[in-house]
Amino acid sequence: MRAAQREQYGSPDVVHVRDVAVPTPADDELLVKVHAATVSRTDCALLAARPPIMRLTTGLRRPRIMTLGTDFAGRVEAVGARVSHFRVGDSVWGINDMGARSHAEYLVISKDDAVAPMPAGLSFEDAAACLEGGWYAYSVVDKVELGEGKRVLINGATGAIGSALLQLSVHRGATVTAVGNTRNLGLLRSLGAHRVIDYEQTDFTTDDRVYDYIFDAVGKSTFGACKHLLAPDGVYVSTELGPGCQNVLLALVTPALRKKRVIFPIPIDRKRFLEAMGPLAAGRHFRPVTDRTFTLDTIREAYTYVASGQKTGSVLLKL
């Protein structure tokens, strides 16, 4: 089979597509033929080991996992002797942000890992596009109390995480102001945004409205820059660590200092996410947003494009 691999941390230039042996599933594993995956900001972070602290889990000097990829949608090709909930031919999806080895034509995954039957009616491409951004977004809304009357502002609403946050917030009844670029304002409205702000024309931090929650899905703002937009008991949530890892520190300090506070959304259990996202995707309550589609032959270009920060929604890898 063909697989996108790297032997060191670095830029997309260190990625090479190689012919390697198809893995053999152990007794508690299943072999999956990958039909689609995404190339995400998570993949770019793992490729470059940024922030460097992730090397504590991914490998100090060189990566422990050579084959890239963190999410997938595909079909079961073989199962181990102790696998009872999956059969050959089943369509499945899964995610492992520390490395699923899914930028390859085949992968093996434990039956106890985050792998589940794919939602009915979805293509492999749409299923894959629900995963990485949806997981981080669900981890945010899982930490707050959204509902009717709650006012939410989302910075970076056109990315994979932001577009998922927008839909999940609207689905839970919140009134959402979405910040995005000029060409995607129509997309944001179609996803349910009640109001849009074009960051190419307006600095959203000059807004005159007040919000119960501000979600920063791109890490390009700070609590300090947004605090005046929050209601007295408002909450700021960012999916990034922030300058100097300030969002983690503020999440520890702000609850004790004042009502306006920071929450840092440690991601939820991946299996629980699949259980929650499955019905939303199958019921068309969640619409995956995709940008471009690449192949293994053009995977370096995919990583370069994602790292540029210009993508809308998810970037697909079709195998």
Short mmCIF file of C-alpha atoms in Angstrom, two decimals:
data_model
loop_
_atom_site.label_atom_id
_atom_site.label_comp_id
_atom_site.label_asym_id
_atom_site.label_seq_id
_atom_site.Cartn_x
_atom_site.Cartn_y
_atom_site.Cartn_z
CA MET A 1 0.00 0.00 0.00
CA ARG A 2 0.97 3.66 -0.25
CA ALA A 3 1.37 5.84 2.82
CA ALA A 4 2.44 9.41 3.58
CA GLN A 5 5.29 9.22 6.08
CA ARG A 6 7.98 11.32 7.71
CA GLU A 7 11.07 10.42 9.71
CA GLN A 8 11.59 13.81 11.37
CA TYR A 9 9.65 16.88 12.42
CA GLY A 10 9.53 19.77 9.99
CA SER A 11 7.76 21.39 7.05
CA PRO A 12 5.72 19.58 4.37
CA ASP A 13 9.04 18.94 2.60
CA VAL A 14 9.77 16.09 5.05
CA VAL A 15 6.67 14.18 3.91
CA HIS A 16 7.27 11.28 1.50
CA VAL A 17 4.78 8.88 -0.05
CA ARG A 18 6.16 5.35 0.19
CA ASP A 19 5.17 1.80 -0.68
CA VAL A 20 4.89 -0.15 2.58
CA ALA A 21 3.34 -3.42 3.69
CA VAL A 22 -0.37 -3.54 4.46
CA PRO A 23 -0.62 -3.84 8.27
CA THR A 24 -1.99 -7.03 9.79
CA PRO A 25 -4.65 -6.54 12.47
CA ALA A 26 -4.04 -8.07 15.90
CA ASP A 27 -6.77 -10.06 17.61
CA ASP A 28 -8.38 -6.89 19.03
CA GLU A 29 -7.94 -4.74 15.90
CA LEU A 30 -9.67 -4.13 12.59
CA LEU A 31 -8.08 -3.40 9.24
CA VAL A 32 -9.70 -0.46 7.47
CA LYS A 33 -9.36 0.52 3.84
CA VAL A 34 -9.24 4.32 4.02
CA HIS A 35 -11.45 6.10 1.51
CA ALA A 36 -11.16 9.64 2.87
CA ALA A 37 -9.35 11.62 5.56
CA THR A 38 -8.62 15.28 6.20
CA VAL A 39 -5.42 17.29 6.38
CA SER A 40 -6.00 19.56 9.36
CA ARG A 41 -4.34 22.04 11.66
CA THR A 42 -3.87 19.12 14.04
CA ASP A 43 -1.95 17.24 11.35
CA CYS A 44 0.22 20.30 10.70
CA ALA A 45 0.96 20.62 14.42
CA LEU A 46 2.00 16.96 14.62
CA LEU A 47 4.13 17.32 11.49
CA ALA A 48 6.09 20.26 12.89
CA ALA A 49 5.78 19.40 16.62
CA ARG A 50 4.29 22.79 17.39
CA PRO A 51 3.97 23.65 20.20
CA PRO A 52 7.21 21.84 21.17
CA ILE A 53 5.67 20.52 24.39
CA MET A 54 3.80 17.93 22.33
CA ARG A 55 7.12 16.12 21.82
CA LEU A 56 6.63 14.71 25.33
CA THR A 57 3.95 12.46 23.86
CA THR A 58 4.87 12.28 20.16
CA GLY A 59 8.62 11.67 20.57
CA LEU A 60 11.39 13.96 21.85
CA ARG A 61 13.93 13.77 19.03
CA ARG A 62 11.90 12.21 16.24
CA PRO A 63 8.27 11.18 15.81
CA ARG A 64 7.24 7.81 17.20
CA ILE A 65 4.55 7.46 14.53
CA MET A 66 5.87 7.77 10.99
CA THR A 67 2.60 7.57 9.04
CA LEU A 68 0.58 10.77 9.17
CA GLY A 69 -3.15 11.35 9.58
CA THR A 70 -5.57 11.73 12.48
CA ASP A 71 -9.08 11.00 11.14
CA PHE A 72 -10.62 8.71 8.55
CA ALA A 73 -13.68 7.22 6.92
CA GLY A 74 -13.45 3.85 5.22
CA ARG A 75 -14.52 0.24 5.02
CA VAL A 76 -13.54 -2.71 7.22
CA GLU A 77 -11.38 -5.19 5.29
CA ALA A 78 -10.51 -7.66 8.07
CA VAL A 79 -11.11 -8.15 11.79
CA GLY A 80 -9.16 -9.83 14.56
CA ALA A 81 -10.38 -12.87 16.46
CA ARG A 82 -11.62 -10.82 19.44
CA VAL A 83 -13.51 -8.22 17.39
CA SER A 84 -17.27 -8.83 17.54
CA HIS A 85 -18.91 -5.43 16.91
CA PHE A 86 -17.49 -4.90 13.43
CA ARG A 87 -17.72 -7.03 10.32
CA VAL A 88 -15.92 -7.04 6.98
CA GLY A 89 -17.66 -4.56 4.70
CA ASP A 90 -18.83 -2.20 7.46
CA SER A 91 -18.42 1.51 6.76
CA VAL A 92 -16.65 3.13 9.72
CA TRP A 93 -15.20 6.45 10.79
CA GLY A 94 -12.75 7.36 13.52
CA ILE A 95 -10.33 9.87 14.98
CA ASN A 96 -7.14 9.87 17.03
CA ASP A 97 -5.53 13.29 17.41
CA MET A 98 -2.24 11.71 18.46
CA GLY A 99 -2.01 9.71 15.24
CA ALA A 100 -4.42 7.38 13.43
CA ARG A 101 -2.00 6.67 10.55
CA SER A 102 -4.84 7.52 8.17
CA HIS A 103 -2.88 9.24 5.39
CA ALA A 104 -2.46 5.78 3.92
CA GLU A 105 -4.51 3.36 1.91
CA TYR A 106 -4.99 1.06 4.91
CA LEU A 107 -4.77 1.36 8.69
CA VAL A 108 -5.31 -0.81 11.72
CA ILE A 109 -7.14 0.44 14.79
CA SER A 110 -8.12 -1.16 18.08
CA LYS A 111 -11.77 -2.04 18.51
CA ASP A 112 -11.64 -0.05 21.76
CA ASP A 113 -10.28 3.11 20.12
CA ALA A 114 -12.44 5.91 18.67
CA VAL A 115 -13.90 4.00 15.74
CA ALA A 116 -17.62 3.60 15.08
CA PRO A 117 -20.13 2.77 12.36
CA MET A 118 -20.37 5.65 9.89
CA PRO A 119 -23.64 7.64 9.96
CA ALA A 120 -26.14 6.42 7.41
CA GLY A 121 -26.45 8.41 4.22
CA LEU A 122 -23.05 10.11 4.38
CA SER A 123 -20.35 9.78 1.77
CA PHE A 124 -16.88 8.87 2.96
CA GLU A 125 -15.75 12.41 2.15
CA ASP A 126 -18.53 14.08 4.16
CA ALA A 127 -17.99 11.73 7.08
CA ALA A 128 -14.27 12.53 7.24
CA ALA A 129 -15.01 16.26 7.06
CA CYS A 130 -17.15 16.04 10.21
CA LEU A 131 -14.40 14.72 12.44
CA GLU A 132 -11.41 16.91 13.41
CA GLY A 133 -13.19 20.26 13.46
CA GLY A 134 -16.32 18.71 14.93
CA TRP A 135 -14.41 17.07 17.76
CA TYR A 136 -12.73 20.26 18.91
CA ALA A 137 -15.96 22.22 18.49
CA TYR A 138 -17.96 19.70 20.47
CA SER A 139 -15.33 19.90 23.20
CA VAL A 140 -16.06 23.63 23.46
CA VAL A 141 -19.86 23.49 23.57
CA ASP A 142 -19.63 20.59 26.02
CA LYS A 143 -18.03 22.97 28.57
CA VAL A 144 -20.66 25.74 28.44
CA GLU A 145 -24.42 26.14 28.86
CA LEU A 146 -25.86 27.10 25.49
CA GLY A 147 -29.55 27.53 24.89
CA GLU A 148 -32.30 29.94 23.91
CA GLY A 149 -31.31 33.54 24.57
CA LYS A 150 -27.58 32.89 24.84
CA ARG A 151 -25.50 35.29 22.73
CA VAL A 152 -22.38 33.86 21.09
CA LEU A 153 -19.62 35.43 19.01
CA ILE A 154 -17.35 33.10 17.05
CA ASN A 155 -14.02 34.37 15.73
CA GLY A 156 -12.72 32.24 12.89
CA ALA A 157 -16.13 30.85 11.98
CA THR A 158 -15.09 29.73 8.48
CA GLY A 159 -12.54 27.10 9.54
CA ALA A 160 -13.21 23.46 10.33
CA ILE A 161 -13.58 24.15 14.05
CA GLY A 162 -15.35 27.49 13.60
CA SER A 163 -17.94 26.25 11.12
CA ALA A 164 -18.65 23.32 13.42
CA LEU A 165 -18.93 25.63 16.44
CA LEU A 166 -21.38 27.79 14.53
CA GLN A 167 -23.66 24.88 13.70
CA LEU A 168 -23.49 23.28 17.14
CA SER A 169 -24.23 26.61 18.83
CA VAL A 170 -27.23 27.29 16.59
CA HIS A 171 -28.47 23.73 17.06
CA ARG A 172 -28.50 24.33 20.81
CA GLY A 173 -30.56 27.50 20.41
CA ALA A 174 -27.93 30.23 20.74
CA THR A 175 -27.97 33.48 18.76
CA VAL A 176 -24.66 33.58 16.90
CA THR A 177 -22.56 36.40 15.48
CA ALA A 178 -19.96 34.87 13.16
CA VAL A 179 -16.69 36.53 12.17
CA GLY A 180 -15.28 35.58 8.78
CA ASN A 181 -13.80 36.89 5.54
CA THR A 182 -15.70 38.66 2.77
CA ARG A 183 -16.09 35.73 0.40
CA ASN A 184 -17.57 33.45 3.08
CA LEU A 185 -20.23 35.70 4.60
CA GLY A 186 -22.94 33.92 2.60
CA LEU A 187 -21.66 30.55 3.83
CA LEU A 188 -21.85 31.72 7.45
CA ARG A 189 -25.44 32.84 7.00
CA SER A 190 -26.33 29.52 5.37
CA LEU A 191 -24.93 27.69 8.40
CA GLY A 192 -27.26 29.60 10.69
CA ALA A 193 -25.41 32.75 11.73
CA HIS A 194 -27.87 35.44 12.81
CA ARG A 195 -25.31 38.17 12.19
CA VAL A 196 -21.93 38.27 10.43
CA ILE A 197 -18.86 40.49 10.77
CA ASP A 198 -16.39 40.81 7.89
CA TYR A 199 -12.96 40.92 9.51
CA GLU A 200 -11.49 42.29 6.27
CA GLN A 201 -13.58 45.42 6.79
CA THR A 202 -14.16 45.60 10.56
CA ASP A 203 -12.23 44.74 13.72
CA PHE A 204 -14.75 42.62 15.63
CA THR A 205 -13.34 43.81 18.96
CA THR A 206 -14.86 47.26 18.21
CA ASP A 207 -18.35 45.72 18.20
CA ASP A 208 -20.90 47.48 20.39
CA ARG A 209 -22.79 44.34 21.39
CA VAL A 210 -22.37 42.17 24.47
CA TYR A 211 -22.04 38.38 24.45
CA ASP A 212 -22.47 35.57 26.92
CA TYR A 213 -19.76 33.56 25.15
CA ILE A 214 -16.89 34.41 22.83
CA PHE A 215 -15.36 31.42 21.04
CA ASP A 216 -12.02 31.98 19.32
CA ALA A 217 -11.57 29.10 16.88
CA VAL A 218 -8.30 30.37 15.37
CA GLY A 219 -6.32 31.71 18.31
CA LYS A 220 -5.97 35.19 16.82
CA SER A 221 -7.51 37.15 19.68
CA THR A 222 -7.01 37.22 23.44
CA PHE A 223 -9.18 37.41 26.52
CA GLY A 224 -7.84 40.90 27.17
CA ALA A 225 -8.85 42.12 23.72
CA CYS A 226 -12.33 40.63 24.01
CA LYS A 227 -13.17 41.11 27.68
CA HIS A 228 -15.14 44.33 27.14
CA LEU A 229 -17.49 42.45 24.78
CA LEU A 230 -18.45 39.93 27.46
CA ALA A 231 -21.49 40.18 29.71
CA PRO A 232 -20.70 40.50 33.45
CA ASP A 233 -20.69 36.71 33.81
CA GLY A 234 -19.47 36.06 30.27
CA VAL A 235 -17.01 33.36 29.20
CA TYR A 236 -14.13 33.44 26.72
CA VAL A 237 -13.08 30.12 25.18
CA SER A 238 -10.18 29.59 22.78
CA THR A 239 -9.17 26.36 21.08
CA GLU A 240 -5.53 27.54 21.16
CA LEU A 241 -3.10 27.90 24.06
CA GLY A 242 -2.67 31.62 23.39
CA PRO A 243 0.49 33.75 23.71
CA GLY A 244 2.65 32.32 26.46
CA CYS A 245 0.02 29.61 27.10
CA GLN A 246 -2.06 32.35 28.70
CA ASN A 247 -5.41 30.68 28.06
CA VAL A 248 -4.48 27.75 30.29
CA LEU A 249 -3.26 30.08 33.03
CA LEU A 250 -6.28 32.37 32.74
CA ALA A 251 -8.60 29.38 32.97
CA LEU A 252 -7.07 28.68 36.39
CA VAL A 253 -7.00 32.28 37.62
CA THR A 254 -10.04 34.14 36.26
CA PRO A 255 -12.76 32.12 38.04
CA ALA A 256 -11.36 33.29 41.36
CA LEU A 257 -10.77 36.94 40.37
CA ARG A 258 -13.94 38.10 38.63
CA LYS A 259 -17.11 36.89 36.99
CA LYS A 260 -15.78 37.25 33.45
CA ARG A 261 -13.69 34.16 33.00
CA VAL A 262 -11.73 31.94 30.63
CA ILE A 263 -12.40 28.27 29.97
CA PHE A 264 -9.78 26.14 28.27
CA PRO A 265 -11.59 23.30 26.48
CA ILE A 266 -9.68 20.10 27.13
CA PRO A 267 -11.08 17.80 24.42
CA ILE A 268 -13.74 15.30 25.38
CA ASP A 269 -13.41 11.56 25.01
CA ARG A 270 -13.19 10.76 21.30
CA LYS A 271 -15.59 7.81 21.48
CA ARG A 272 -18.19 9.96 23.23
CA PHE A 273 -17.80 12.52 20.46
CA LEU A 274 -18.50 9.91 17.77
CA GLU A 275 -21.62 8.84 19.67
CA ALA A 276 -22.83 12.45 19.78
CA MET A 277 -21.86 13.47 16.24
CA GLY A 278 -23.29 10.39 14.55
CA PRO A 279 -26.98 11.30 15.03
CA LEU A 280 -26.34 14.97 14.21
CA ALA A 281 -24.67 14.09 10.91
CA ALA A 282 -27.17 11.37 10.02
CA GLY A 283 -30.08 13.72 10.76
CA ARG A 284 -28.53 16.52 8.69
CA HIS A 285 -28.32 18.74 11.75
CA PHE A 286 -24.63 19.13 10.99
CA ARG A 287 -23.31 20.03 7.56
CA PRO A 288 -19.61 19.39 6.94
CA VAL A 289 -17.89 22.25 5.12
CA THR A 290 -15.13 21.30 2.70
CA ASP A 291 -12.62 23.37 0.79
CA ARG A 292 -10.24 21.49 -1.51
CA THR A 293 -9.57 17.84 -2.17
CA PHE A 294 -6.07 16.37 -2.55
CA THR A 295 -4.59 12.93 -3.17
CA LEU A 296 -1.54 11.18 -1.76
CA ASP A 297 0.41 12.39 -4.80
CA THR A 298 -0.32 16.02 -3.82
CA ILE A 299 -0.27 15.65 -0.04
CA ARG A 300 2.63 18.07 0.42
CA GLU A 301 0.55 20.73 -1.28
CA ALA A 302 -2.33 19.88 1.06
CA TYR A 303 -0.15 20.44 4.14
CA THR A 304 1.22 23.68 2.72
CA TYR A 305 -2.28 24.97 2.02
CA VAL A 306 -3.60 24.10 5.47
CA ALA A 307 -0.56 25.65 7.15
CA SER A 308 -1.22 28.90 5.25
CA GLY A 309 -4.34 29.48 7.37
CA GLN A 310 -6.48 30.24 4.33
CA LYS A 311 -8.71 27.18 4.20
CA THR A 312 -12.47 27.19 4.58
CA GLY A 313 -13.80 24.26 6.57
CA SER A 314 -11.93 20.99 6.02
CA VAL A 315 -9.33 20.00 3.44
CA LEU A 316 -9.99 16.47 2.18
CA LEU A 317 -7.59 13.70 1.28
CA LYS A 318 -9.20 11.20 -1.10
CA LEU A 319 -7.65 7.76 -1.31
#
